[in-house]
């Protein structure tokens, strides 16, 4: 799929503020700093469409991007950042869960996982919650440019093994690097297929 136009629409801090749910929508979630905003820039081939930072906690609200005037990409704030207060954590989970569990036009949530590290409890619990709530999701392993091919293979196998301890089937998995634009075509092709589904 070719991305012809990508335009920032708005930032929202709750569901009611989000644009009308009148087209397919795809959200990116995962731990702070995992590379959500960078992946959106890689997908759209725009350097600075979604704001990125080397410091965790950059994205703070729900950001909608209008793609080809046909569908939305949604950049979400990350979870699991240690320096966040209990009160802010609660605010985050209310905002995100309200959005993810209730947004009727959300076709798939891409959960981003850092390919360099061991499976993390916070990610596994988050995935578990999506499953319990029946939110469709796919996994996206990020920052693969920072690993050797062999180490990546070992980490992916290890992750799948961990998932199969609680899940009967594996979800759809994408392997990406925003620096090398790896996995971009695969994600866009899948989104294109989902966009063709009857509403
Ligand atoms: P929050 O908005 O804070 O939750 O973070 P985020 O998940 O949106 O992460 P962001 O895209 O801002 O990226 C965090 C840092 O990781 C930045 O310094 C990026 O340049 C870097 N980064 C993101 N993706 C990649 C990647 O594929 N490869 C490499 N090498 N660095 C990456
Ligand atoms: Mg971000």
XYZ file of C-alpha atoms and ligand atoms in Angstrom:
232
model
C 0.000 0.000 0.000
C 1.222 3.439 -0.852
C 0.866 6.195 1.725
C -0.007 9.304 -0.246
C -0.914 11.633 2.580
C -0.387 11.571 6.336
C -1.768 14.427 8.380
C -1.865 15.006 12.132
C -5.521 15.433 13.111
C -5.629 16.048 16.840
C -4.546 15.100 20.343
C -7.210 13.801 22.709
C -7.138 12.963 26.372
C -10.308 10.893 26.323
C -12.565 8.943 23.990
C -15.099 11.717 23.626
C -12.472 14.079 22.210
C -11.292 11.575 19.579
C -12.312 12.118 15.934
C -15.608 10.525 14.863
C -15.110 6.745 14.563
C -15.980 6.770 10.876
C -13.020 4.849 9.388
C -10.665 1.965 10.225
C -8.160 2.795 12.935
C -4.882 1.196 14.106
C -3.260 2.027 17.438
C 0.347 1.646 18.622
C 0.968 0.851 22.254
C 3.826 -0.487 24.370
C 6.317 0.516 27.029
C 7.653 4.065 27.052
C 10.567 4.442 24.650
C 9.901 1.154 22.807
C 9.600 3.065 19.515
C 5.867 3.666 18.870
C 6.201 7.184 17.491
C 9.284 6.195 15.473
C 7.381 3.308 13.890
C 4.589 5.666 12.844
C 7.196 7.890 11.202
C 8.744 4.874 9.467
C 5.357 3.678 8.191
C 4.473 7.105 6.836
C 8.058 7.863 5.740
C 7.886 11.167 7.594
C 10.769 12.143 9.816
C 8.827 14.143 12.344
C 5.130 13.378 11.984
C 4.921 11.770 15.427
C 7.164 13.365 18.041
C 9.933 11.085 19.304
C 12.499 11.404 22.071
C 15.368 9.451 23.564
C 13.761 10.127 26.957
C 10.772 7.954 27.898
C 7.345 9.561 28.357
C 7.360 11.750 25.245
C 3.853 10.932 23.978
C 1.308 11.903 26.648
C -2.037 11.823 24.871
C -3.944 9.997 22.123
C -2.757 11.316 18.740
C -4.698 10.660 15.534
C -3.074 10.769 12.103
C -5.217 10.727 8.976
C -3.714 8.456 6.322
C -4.756 8.804 2.664
C -7.967 10.330 3.969
C -9.113 6.737 4.465
C -7.869 5.466 7.810
C -6.239 6.530 11.060
C -2.960 5.670 12.722
C -3.029 6.369 16.460
C 0.036 7.070 18.583
C -0.496 6.355 22.283
C 1.523 7.170 25.398
C 3.640 4.332 26.733
C 3.316 2.387 29.957
C 5.860 1.106 32.467
C 7.949 4.221 32.888
C 9.420 3.964 36.384
C 9.429 7.687 37.173
C 5.674 8.089 36.776
C 3.663 8.683 39.972
C 0.915 6.334 41.107
C -1.685 9.011 40.350
C -0.403 9.540 36.797
C -0.283 5.806 36.248
C -3.944 5.572 37.175
C -4.789 8.463 34.852
C -2.877 6.716 32.052
C -4.603 3.392 32.484
C -8.030 5.021 32.621
C -7.377 6.959 29.423
C -5.809 4.064 27.512
C -8.156 1.347 28.656
C -11.160 3.531 27.986
C -9.857 4.127 24.478
C -8.734 0.563 23.681
C -11.743 -1.190 25.180
C -14.405 1.136 23.793
C -13.204 2.531 20.482
C -15.565 0.910 17.989
C -13.510 1.722 14.873
C -10.282 0.201 16.266
C -9.412 -2.689 13.927
C -6.143 -3.751 15.519
C -3.844 -2.654 18.332
C -0.159 -3.128 17.601
C 1.648 -3.931 20.844
C 5.314 -3.013 20.538
C 7.969 -5.075 22.282
C 11.687 -4.262 22.493
C 13.361 -7.145 20.636
C 16.548 -6.776 22.687
C 15.239 -7.783 26.078
C 13.737 -10.735 27.908
C 9.937 -10.929 28.092
C 8.788 -8.311 30.611
C 5.998 -8.858 33.115
C 4.426 -5.479 32.330
C 4.110 -6.367 28.610
C 2.823 -9.881 29.258
C 0.207 -8.521 31.675
C -0.857 -5.871 29.209
C -1.258 -8.464 26.426
C -3.202 -10.671 28.820
C -5.583 -7.806 29.540
C -6.204 -7.165 25.843
C -6.994 -10.852 25.438
C -9.408 -10.847 28.369
C -11.180 -7.781 26.992
C -11.306 -9.205 23.460
C -9.282 -6.366 21.919
C -7.696 -7.613 18.656
C -3.926 -7.157 18.715
C -0.693 -8.023 16.921
C 2.839 -7.957 18.326
C 5.592 -5.808 16.837
C 9.197 -6.420 17.832
C 11.191 -3.179 17.566
C 14.805 -1.976 17.293
C 16.049 -5.123 15.553
C 18.918 -3.113 14.042
C 20.509 -3.202 17.482
C 20.811 -7.015 17.454
C 22.669 -9.574 15.406
C 20.461 -11.827 13.271
C 21.307 -14.740 15.526
C 20.496 -12.933 18.767
C 17.218 -11.707 17.260
C 16.271 -15.256 16.334
C 17.029 -16.475 19.866
C 15.034 -13.637 21.466
C 12.021 -14.176 19.197
C 11.962 -17.914 19.890
C 12.232 -17.228 23.596
C 9.351 -14.744 23.446
C 7.122 -17.132 21.531
C 7.887 -19.886 24.021
C 6.904 -17.586 26.886
C 3.655 -16.608 25.154
C 2.757 -20.261 24.588
C 2.887 -20.814 28.341
C -0.384 -18.855 28.615
C -1.790 -18.647 25.071
C -3.043 -21.510 22.906
C -2.143 -19.708 19.667
C 0.462 -17.085 18.883
C -0.771 -13.690 17.733
C 0.354 -12.183 14.472
C 3.975 -11.042 14.809
C 5.881 -8.310 12.961
C 9.625 -7.779 13.222
C 10.704 -4.186 12.701
C 13.384 -1.548 12.742
C 12.369 2.051 12.231
C 15.986 2.919 11.489
C 16.251 0.324 8.713
C 12.545 0.525 7.758
C 12.324 -3.208 8.370
C 8.807 -4.681 8.660
C 7.199 -1.576 7.189
C 5.819 -3.241 4.036
C 4.443 -6.189 6.000
C 2.505 -3.961 8.410
C 1.148 -1.742 5.643
C 0.081 -4.739 3.593
C -1.779 -6.204 6.559
C -3.483 -2.871 7.249
C -4.464 -2.673 3.578
C -6.078 -6.111 3.804
C -7.960 -5.164 6.959
C -9.127 -1.938 5.334
C -10.857 -3.987 2.606
C -12.943 -5.942 5.120
C -16.642 -5.107 5.137
C -17.598 -2.838 8.044
P 7.006 7.345 24.403
O 6.251 8.293 23.529
O 7.893 8.054 25.373
O 6.158 6.301 25.041
O 8.098 6.539 23.483
P 7.900 5.846 22.051
O 7.533 4.426 22.246
O 7.015 6.658 21.153
O 9.414 5.850 21.503
P 10.072 6.814 20.400
O 9.554 6.486 19.043
O 10.017 8.215 20.873
O 11.576 6.255 20.425
C 12.342 6.206 21.604
C 13.826 6.163 21.268
O 14.153 4.949 20.594
C 14.262 7.286 20.315
O 15.558 7.704 20.712
C 14.308 6.604 18.961
O 15.216 7.210 18.071
C 14.750 5.196 19.338
N 14.237 4.197 18.364
C 12.958 3.978 18.038
N 12.841 2.977 17.135
C 14.096 2.573 16.873
C 14.664 1.562 16.014
O 13.995 0.822 15.296
N 16.033 1.416 16.041
C 16.836 2.185 16.835
N 18.147 1.959 16.788
N 16.341 3.145 17.645
C 14.996 3.331 17.671
Mg 5.853 8.290 21.574
